[in-house]
Amino acid sequence: MATFALIHGGGGTSWPWRPLETCLRGRGHRTVAVDLPLDDPEAGLADYADHVIAEVRKSVGHLDGLVVVAHSWGGFVAPIVCDRAKADLLVLLAGMVPAPGEPPADWWANSGFGDKDIDDPVALFMHDVPADLAAEALRHGRGHAEKALVEPWPLDKWPDVPTRYLLCRDDRWFPPEFVRPMVRERLGIEPDEIGGSHSVMLSRPEELADRLAGYL
C-alpha cells in the first residue's frame, strides 16, 4: 500500500483529483489531495511543501511509502516535498520541471514555452473532459499570491528520489513536442506517455490510476 500525495497546478484546488482518488483507493492505496495555500501572500514554495507534508501527516500519521504526484505548476512544489519527506517516488504529470534558483515566473521563457492565449480554457485544458466536470473544475479555480511565483526555486539540485515524467499525448497546453525535449534537458530522462488532455485526472482517471500504480 502506498500513500499518494496529490499536488494540483497553479490556480487550482484538490477538487479535480477526486475521480483519481476513488480509483487509487479502489486499488488499495491511500490518497491525500492537498489544497496549496495559494492565497496566502506570505507563503513561499517551501511553505507550500511544508503544508503538503503536514496534510499527509494529519491524514495518514506518517510518511512511509510516500509517492508524490504533481500536476503542471505543482512541479515546483513536489521536489521540495520529496527532499524534505524522503519520498519513495516522484511523478510529474504534465508538470513543470524547475531548475535550481529559477523563479516559476521565469520558467515560461527559460523553458522555451512561449506565449499562448487562454480565451477558451476548456478547449485548451479540458477538451476531453465531460462538460459538467469541466464546468465544475472552472468553478474551483483560484487566484495565486505573488510570492511563490517570483521567488527562486530553493533547491540546489534535483532531490535524490526516483522520478518519472508522464506527459499527456493530447495536451494542448504542454504539447508532447514541447515536453519531450524539456524533460530530456532538465531531468535527463525520457518521459512516459498517456492519452488525454492536460486534465487527464478528470478525463481518464482509471487509466491514470493504473499507470501510477504500475510505477510501484
PDB file of C-alpha atoms in Angstrom:
ATOM      1  CA  MET A   1       0.000   0.000   0.000  1.00  0.00           C
ATOM      2  CA  ALA A   2       1.326   3.422  -0.975  1.00  0.00           C
ATOM      3  CA  THR A   3       0.276   6.905   0.074  1.00  0.00           C
ATOM      4  CA  PHE A   4      -0.233   9.158  -2.929  1.00  0.00           C
ATOM      5  CA  ALA A   5       0.181  12.855  -2.149  1.00  0.00           C
ATOM      6  CA  LEU A   6      -1.556  14.684  -4.987  1.00  0.00           C
ATOM      7  CA  ILE A   7      -0.480  18.269  -5.712  1.00  0.00           C
ATOM      8  CA  HIS A   8      -2.576  20.423  -8.028  1.00  0.00           C
ATOM      9  CA  GLY A   9      -1.402  23.015 -10.524  1.00  0.00           C
ATOM     10  CA  GLY A  10      -1.417  26.797 -10.486  1.00  0.00           C
ATOM     11  CA  GLY A  11      -4.713  28.467  -9.724  1.00  0.00           C
ATOM     12  CA  GLY A  12      -6.279  25.134  -8.866  1.00  0.00           C
ATOM     13  CA  THR A  13      -7.524  23.116  -5.918  1.00  0.00           C
ATOM     14  CA  SER A  14      -7.600  19.491  -4.860  1.00  0.00           C
ATOM     15  CA  TRP A  15     -11.075  19.039  -6.368  1.00  0.00           C
ATOM     16  CA  PRO A  16     -10.030  17.649  -9.802  1.00  0.00           C
ATOM     17  CA  TRP A  17      -8.161  14.805  -8.102  1.00  0.00           C
ATOM     18  CA  ARG A  18     -11.375  13.283  -6.716  1.00  0.00           C
ATOM     19  CA  PRO A  19     -12.026  10.766  -9.540  1.00  0.00           C
ATOM     20  CA  LEU A  20      -8.418   9.593  -9.396  1.00  0.00           C
ATOM     21  CA  GLU A  21      -8.574   9.280  -5.617  1.00  0.00           C
ATOM     22  CA  THR A  22     -11.564   6.963  -5.935  1.00  0.00           C
ATOM     23  CA  CYS A  23      -9.656   4.816  -8.431  1.00  0.00           C
ATOM     24  CA  LEU A  24      -6.459   4.649  -6.383  1.00  0.00           C
ATOM     25  CA  ARG A  25      -8.313   3.841  -3.172  1.00  0.00           C
ATOM     26  CA  GLY A  26     -10.151   1.103  -5.032  1.00  0.00           C
ATOM     27  CA  ARG A  27      -6.725  -0.382  -5.725  1.00  0.00           C
ATOM     28  CA  GLY A  28      -5.895  -0.412  -2.017  1.00  0.00           C
ATOM     29  CA  HIS A  29      -3.854   2.786  -1.750  1.00  0.00           C
ATOM     30  CA  ARG A  30      -4.179   5.862   0.451  1.00  0.00           C
ATOM     31  CA  THR A  31      -4.560   9.306  -1.122  1.00  0.00           C
ATOM     32  CA  VAL A  32      -4.108  12.823   0.224  1.00  0.00           C
ATOM     33  CA  ALA A  33      -5.092  15.562  -2.230  1.00  0.00           C
ATOM     34  CA  VAL A  34      -3.831  18.865  -0.875  1.00  0.00           C
ATOM     35  CA  ASP A  35      -5.077  22.419  -1.343  1.00  0.00           C
ATOM     36  CA  LEU A  36      -1.948  24.554  -1.588  1.00  0.00           C
ATOM     37  CA  PRO A  37      -2.109  27.906   0.281  1.00  0.00           C
ATOM     38  CA  LEU A  38      -2.165  29.871  -2.982  1.00  0.00           C
ATOM     39  CA  ASP A  39      -3.973  32.842  -1.489  1.00  0.00           C
ATOM     40  CA  ASP A  40      -1.525  33.354   1.399  1.00  0.00           C
ATOM     41  CA  PRO A  41       0.657  36.354   0.461  1.00  0.00           C
ATOM     42  CA  GLU A  42       3.306  35.297   2.999  1.00  0.00           C
ATOM     43  CA  ALA A  43       3.649  31.684   1.793  1.00  0.00           C
ATOM     44  CA  GLY A  44       6.565  30.714  -0.419  1.00  0.00           C
ATOM     45  CA  LEU A  45       7.450  27.487  -2.181  1.00  0.00           C
ATOM     46  CA  ALA A  46       8.993  25.917   0.927  1.00  0.00           C
ATOM     47  CA  ASP A  47       5.838  26.786   2.875  1.00  0.00           C
ATOM     48  CA  TYR A  48       3.765  25.059   0.221  1.00  0.00           C
ATOM     49  CA  ALA A  49       5.914  21.946   0.601  1.00  0.00           C
ATOM     50  CA  ASP A  50       5.645  22.031   4.385  1.00  0.00           C
ATOM     51  CA  HIS A  51       1.872  22.322   4.018  1.00  0.00           C
ATOM     52  CA  VAL A  52       1.767  19.187   1.860  1.00  0.00           C
ATOM     53  CA  ILE A  53       3.843  17.238   4.382  1.00  0.00           C
ATOM     54  CA  ALA A  54       1.679  18.433   7.260  1.00  0.00           C
ATOM     55  CA  GLU A  55      -1.500  17.384   5.449  1.00  0.00           C
ATOM     56  CA  VAL A  56      -0.111  13.911   4.778  1.00  0.00           C
ATOM     57  CA  ARG A  57       0.905  13.512   8.419  1.00  0.00           C
ATOM     58  CA  LYS A  58      -2.506  14.705   9.578  1.00  0.00           C
ATOM     59  CA  SER A  59      -4.336  12.307   7.264  1.00  0.00           C
ATOM     60  CA  VAL A  60      -2.130   9.214   7.458  1.00  0.00           C
ATOM     61  CA  GLY A  61       0.013   9.727  10.552  1.00  0.00           C
ATOM     62  CA  HIS A  62       3.341   9.014   8.850  1.00  0.00           C
ATOM     63  CA  LEU A  63       5.288   9.498   5.626  1.00  0.00           C
ATOM     64  CA  ASP A  64       6.115   5.850   4.898  1.00  0.00           C
ATOM     65  CA  GLY A  65       5.544   4.672   1.335  1.00  0.00           C
ATOM     66  CA  LEU A  66       5.021   8.221   0.079  1.00  0.00           C
ATOM     67  CA  VAL A  67       4.507   8.793  -3.649  1.00  0.00           C
ATOM     68  CA  VAL A  68       4.283  12.443  -4.648  1.00  0.00           C
ATOM     69  CA  VAL A  69       2.296  13.216  -7.803  1.00  0.00           C
ATOM     70  CA  ALA A  70       2.407  16.781  -9.098  1.00  0.00           C
ATOM     71  CA  HIS A  71       0.342  18.251 -11.893  1.00  0.00           C
ATOM     72  CA  SER A  72       1.504  21.183 -14.026  1.00  0.00           C
ATOM     73  CA  TRP A  73       2.698  24.098 -11.805  1.00  0.00           C
ATOM     74  CA  GLY A  74       2.780  21.688  -8.858  1.00  0.00           C
ATOM     75  CA  GLY A  75       6.111  20.542 -10.282  1.00  0.00           C
ATOM     76  CA  PHE A  76       7.697  23.480  -8.464  1.00  0.00           C
ATOM     77  CA  VAL A  77       6.456  22.165  -5.106  1.00  0.00           C
ATOM     78  CA  ALA A  78       6.747  18.378  -5.368  1.00  0.00           C
ATOM     79  CA  PRO A  79      10.564  18.068  -5.468  1.00  0.00           C
ATOM     80  CA  ILE A  80      10.815  20.141  -2.285  1.00  0.00           C
ATOM     81  CA  VAL A  81       8.317  17.787  -0.628  1.00  0.00           C
ATOM     82  CA  CYS A  82      10.371  14.792  -1.755  1.00  0.00           C
ATOM     83  CA  ASP A  83      13.597  16.341  -0.489  1.00  0.00           C
ATOM     84  CA  ARG A  84      12.132  17.013   2.938  1.00  0.00           C
ATOM     85  CA  ALA A  85       9.983  13.908   3.317  1.00  0.00           C
ATOM     86  CA  LYS A  86      12.355  11.368   1.713  1.00  0.00           C
ATOM     87  CA  ALA A  87       9.580  10.166  -0.578  1.00  0.00           C
ATOM     88  CA  ASP A  88       9.786   6.821  -2.368  1.00  0.00           C
ATOM     89  CA  LEU A  89       8.789   8.165  -5.790  1.00  0.00           C
ATOM     90  CA  LEU A  90       8.048  11.427  -7.604  1.00  0.00           C
ATOM     91  CA  VAL A  91       5.731  11.516 -10.607  1.00  0.00           C
ATOM     92  CA  LEU A  92       5.373  14.697 -12.643  1.00  0.00           C
ATOM     93  CA  LEU A  93       2.071  14.650 -14.522  1.00  0.00           C
ATOM     94  CA  ALA A  94       2.287  17.171 -17.375  1.00  0.00           C
ATOM     95  CA  GLY A  95       4.455  19.017 -14.872  1.00  0.00           C
ATOM     96  CA  MET A  96       6.754  21.997 -14.966  1.00  0.00           C
ATOM     97  CA  VAL A  97      10.362  20.979 -14.257  1.00  0.00           C
ATOM     98  CA  PRO A  98      12.220  23.679 -12.297  1.00  0.00           C
ATOM     99  CA  ALA A  99      15.926  24.402 -12.347  1.00  0.00           C
ATOM    100  CA  PRO A 100      17.903  25.431  -9.226  1.00  0.00           C
ATOM    101  CA  GLY A 101      17.297  29.072  -8.414  1.00  0.00           C
ATOM    102  CA  GLU A 102      14.654  29.510 -11.115  1.00  0.00           C
ATOM    103  CA  PRO A 103      11.559  31.519 -10.171  1.00  0.00           C
ATOM    104  CA  PRO A 104       8.344  29.968 -11.503  1.00  0.00           C
ATOM    105  CA  ALA A 105       7.553  33.204 -13.333  1.00  0.00           C
ATOM    106  CA  ASP A 106      10.784  32.829 -15.347  1.00  0.00           C
ATOM    107  CA  TRP A 107      10.169  29.199 -16.305  1.00  0.00           C
ATOM    108  CA  TRP A 108       7.945  30.052 -19.261  1.00  0.00           C
ATOM    109  CA  ALA A 109      10.670  31.961 -21.093  1.00  0.00           C
ATOM    110  CA  ASN A 110      13.565  29.792 -19.876  1.00  0.00           C
ATOM    111  CA  SER A 111      11.923  26.557 -20.994  1.00  0.00           C
ATOM    112  CA  GLY A 112      11.013  27.860 -24.432  1.00  0.00           C
ATOM    113  CA  PHE A 113       7.295  27.561 -23.756  1.00  0.00           C
ATOM    114  CA  GLY A 114       6.393  30.824 -25.470  1.00  0.00           C
ATOM    115  CA  ASP A 115       3.026  32.569 -25.298  1.00  0.00           C
ATOM    116  CA  LYS A 116      -0.480  31.167 -25.590  1.00  0.00           C
ATOM    117  CA  ASP A 117      -3.897  32.731 -25.382  1.00  0.00           C
ATOM    118  CA  ILE A 118      -6.307  31.284 -22.820  1.00  0.00           C
ATOM    119  CA  ASP A 119      -9.515  32.580 -24.368  1.00  0.00           C
ATOM    120  CA  ASP A 120     -11.192  29.170 -24.002  1.00  0.00           C
ATOM    121  CA  PRO A 121      -9.792  27.286 -21.000  1.00  0.00           C
ATOM    122  CA  VAL A 122     -11.986  24.251 -21.620  1.00  0.00           C
ATOM    123  CA  ALA A 123     -10.698  23.842 -25.168  1.00  0.00           C
ATOM    124  CA  LEU A 124      -7.113  24.366 -24.017  1.00  0.00           C
ATOM    125  CA  PHE A 125      -7.010  22.336 -20.788  1.00  0.00           C
ATOM    126  CA  MET A 126     -10.081  20.050 -20.732  1.00  0.00           C
ATOM    127  CA  HIS A 127     -11.249  19.369 -24.280  1.00  0.00           C
ATOM    128  CA  ASP A 128     -11.854  15.666 -23.498  1.00  0.00           C
ATOM    129  CA  VAL A 129     -13.420  16.160 -20.056  1.00  0.00           C
ATOM    130  CA  PRO A 130     -17.201  15.718 -19.673  1.00  0.00           C
ATOM    131  CA  ALA A 131     -18.858  19.140 -19.826  1.00  0.00           C
ATOM    132  CA  ASP A 132     -20.258  19.030 -16.292  1.00  0.00           C
ATOM    133  CA  LEU A 133     -16.882  18.136 -14.797  1.00  0.00           C
ATOM    134  CA  ALA A 134     -15.123  20.807 -16.838  1.00  0.00           C
ATOM    135  CA  ALA A 135     -17.587  23.459 -15.689  1.00  0.00           C
ATOM    136  CA  GLU A 136     -17.187  22.397 -12.066  1.00  0.00           C
ATOM    137  CA  ALA A 137     -13.401  22.440 -12.359  1.00  0.00           C
ATOM    138  CA  LEU A 138     -13.528  26.020 -13.606  1.00  0.00           C
ATOM    139  CA  ARG A 139     -15.689  26.977 -10.647  1.00  0.00           C
ATOM    140  CA  HIS A 140     -12.930  25.734  -8.342  1.00  0.00           C
ATOM    141  CA  GLY A 141     -10.267  27.973  -9.862  1.00  0.00           C
ATOM    142  CA  ARG A 142      -8.400  30.376  -7.560  1.00  0.00           C
ATOM    143  CA  GLY A 143      -6.083  33.346  -7.697  1.00  0.00           C
ATOM    144  CA  HIS A 144      -2.411  32.990  -6.803  1.00  0.00           C
ATOM    145  CA  ALA A 145      -0.499  35.297  -4.459  1.00  0.00           C
ATOM    146  CA  GLU A 146       2.738  36.615  -5.918  1.00  0.00           C
ATOM    147  CA  LYS A 147       5.457  35.434  -3.527  1.00  0.00           C
ATOM    148  CA  ALA A 148       5.577  31.791  -4.607  1.00  0.00           C
ATOM    149  CA  LEU A 149       5.558  32.844  -8.255  1.00  0.00           C
ATOM    150  CA  VAL A 150       8.584  35.132  -8.153  1.00  0.00           C
ATOM    151  CA  GLU A 151      10.924  33.697  -5.530  1.00  0.00           C
ATOM    152  CA  PRO A 152      13.795  31.416  -6.661  1.00  0.00           C
ATOM    153  CA  TRP A 153      13.264  27.679  -6.510  1.00  0.00           C
ATOM    154  CA  PRO A 154      15.100  26.835  -3.270  1.00  0.00           C
ATOM    155  CA  LEU A 155      16.825  23.516  -4.057  1.00  0.00           C
ATOM    156  CA  ASP A 156      20.369  23.481  -5.406  1.00  0.00           C
ATOM    157  CA  LYS A 157      19.798  20.181  -7.230  1.00  0.00           C
ATOM    158  CA  TRP A 158      17.082  17.668  -8.029  1.00  0.00           C
ATOM    159  CA  PRO A 159      16.244  15.561  -4.951  1.00  0.00           C
ATOM    160  CA  ASP A 160      17.605  12.040  -4.657  1.00  0.00           C
ATOM    161  CA  VAL A 161      14.305  10.329  -5.440  1.00  0.00           C
ATOM    162  CA  PRO A 162      13.269   8.090  -8.359  1.00  0.00           C
ATOM    163  CA  THR A 163      11.458  10.391 -10.790  1.00  0.00           C
ATOM    164  CA  ARG A 164       9.039   9.614 -13.603  1.00  0.00           C
ATOM    165  CA  TYR A 165       7.500  12.073 -16.023  1.00  0.00           C
ATOM    166  CA  LEU A 166       4.104  11.303 -17.557  1.00  0.00           C
ATOM    167  CA  LEU A 167       3.149  13.531 -20.460  1.00  0.00           C
ATOM    168  CA  CYS A 168      -0.331  13.676 -21.963  1.00  0.00           C
ATOM    169  CA  ARG A 169      -0.341  12.983 -25.694  1.00  0.00           C
ATOM    170  CA  ASP A 170      -3.412  15.164 -26.389  1.00  0.00           C
ATOM    171  CA  ASP A 171      -2.295  18.047 -24.148  1.00  0.00           C
ATOM    172  CA  ARG A 172      -2.845  21.379 -25.895  1.00  0.00           C
ATOM    173  CA  TRP A 173      -1.188  23.387 -23.098  1.00  0.00           C
ATOM    174  CA  PHE A 174       2.031  21.368 -22.743  1.00  0.00           C
ATOM    175  CA  PRO A 175       2.094  19.516 -26.080  1.00  0.00           C
ATOM    176  CA  PRO A 176       4.381  16.489 -26.425  1.00  0.00           C
ATOM    177  CA  GLU A 177       6.703  18.216 -28.892  1.00  0.00           C
ATOM    178  CA  PHE A 178       7.453  20.820 -26.208  1.00  0.00           C
ATOM    179  CA  VAL A 179       7.560  18.438 -23.256  1.00  0.00           C
ATOM    180  CA  ARG A 180       9.912  15.775 -24.580  1.00  0.00           C
ATOM    181  CA  PRO A 181      12.987  17.998 -25.121  1.00  0.00           C
ATOM    182  CA  MET A 182      12.269  19.988 -21.955  1.00  0.00           C
ATOM    183  CA  VAL A 183      12.238  16.795 -19.859  1.00  0.00           C
ATOM    184  CA  ARG A 184      15.345  15.403 -21.532  1.00  0.00           C
ATOM    185  CA  GLU A 185      17.246  18.633 -20.937  1.00  0.00           C
ATOM    186  CA  ARG A 186      16.131  19.263 -17.373  1.00  0.00           C
ATOM    187  CA  LEU A 187      15.800  15.736 -15.972  1.00  0.00           C
ATOM    188  CA  GLY A 188      17.900  13.634 -18.314  1.00  0.00           C
ATOM    189  CA  ILE A 189      15.127  11.061 -18.735  1.00  0.00           C
ATOM    190  CA  GLU A 190      12.619  10.063 -21.389  1.00  0.00           C
ATOM    191  CA  PRO A 191       9.024  10.931 -20.476  1.00  0.00           C
ATOM    192  CA  ASP A 192       6.357   8.259 -20.387  1.00  0.00           C
ATOM    193  CA  GLU A 193       3.088   8.925 -22.195  1.00  0.00           C
ATOM    194  CA  ILE A 194      -0.629   8.613 -21.607  1.00  0.00           C
ATOM    195  CA  GLY A 195      -3.515   9.652 -23.816  1.00  0.00           C
ATOM    196  CA  GLY A 196      -5.649  12.572 -22.793  1.00  0.00           C
ATOM    197  CA  SER A 197      -5.662  16.309 -22.243  1.00  0.00           C
ATOM    198  CA  HIS A 198      -3.875  18.423 -19.644  1.00  0.00           C
ATOM    199  CA  SER A 199      -6.669  17.411 -17.238  1.00  0.00           C
ATOM    200  CA  VAL A 200      -6.240  13.673 -17.627  1.00  0.00           C
ATOM    201  CA  MET A 201      -7.163  13.086 -13.978  1.00  0.00           C
ATOM    202  CA  LEU A 202     -10.704  14.090 -14.946  1.00  0.00           C
ATOM    203  CA  SER A 203     -10.894  12.552 -18.406  1.00  0.00           C
ATOM    204  CA  ARG A 204      -9.130   9.203 -17.795  1.00  0.00           C
ATOM    205  CA  PRO A 205      -8.900   8.551 -14.037  1.00  0.00           C
ATOM    206  CA  GLU A 206      -8.960   4.747 -14.297  1.00  0.00           C
ATOM    207  CA  GLU A 207      -6.179   4.649 -16.866  1.00  0.00           C
ATOM    208  CA  LEU A 208      -4.148   7.176 -14.889  1.00  0.00           C
ATOM    209  CA  ALA A 209      -4.588   5.161 -11.689  1.00  0.00           C
ATOM    210  CA  ASP A 210      -3.305   2.067 -13.495  1.00  0.00           C
ATOM    211  CA  ARG A 211      -0.236   3.952 -14.694  1.00  0.00           C
ATOM    212  CA  LEU A 212       0.543   5.398 -11.266  1.00  0.00           C
ATOM    213  CA  ALA A 213       0.038   2.071  -9.502  1.00  0.00           C
ATOM    214  CA  GLY A 214       2.194   0.440 -12.158  1.00  0.00           C
ATOM    215  CA  TYR A 215       5.112   2.682 -11.186  1.00  0.00           C
ATOM    216  CA  LEU A 216       5.179   0.960  -7.804  1.00  0.00           C
TER     217      LEU A 216
END
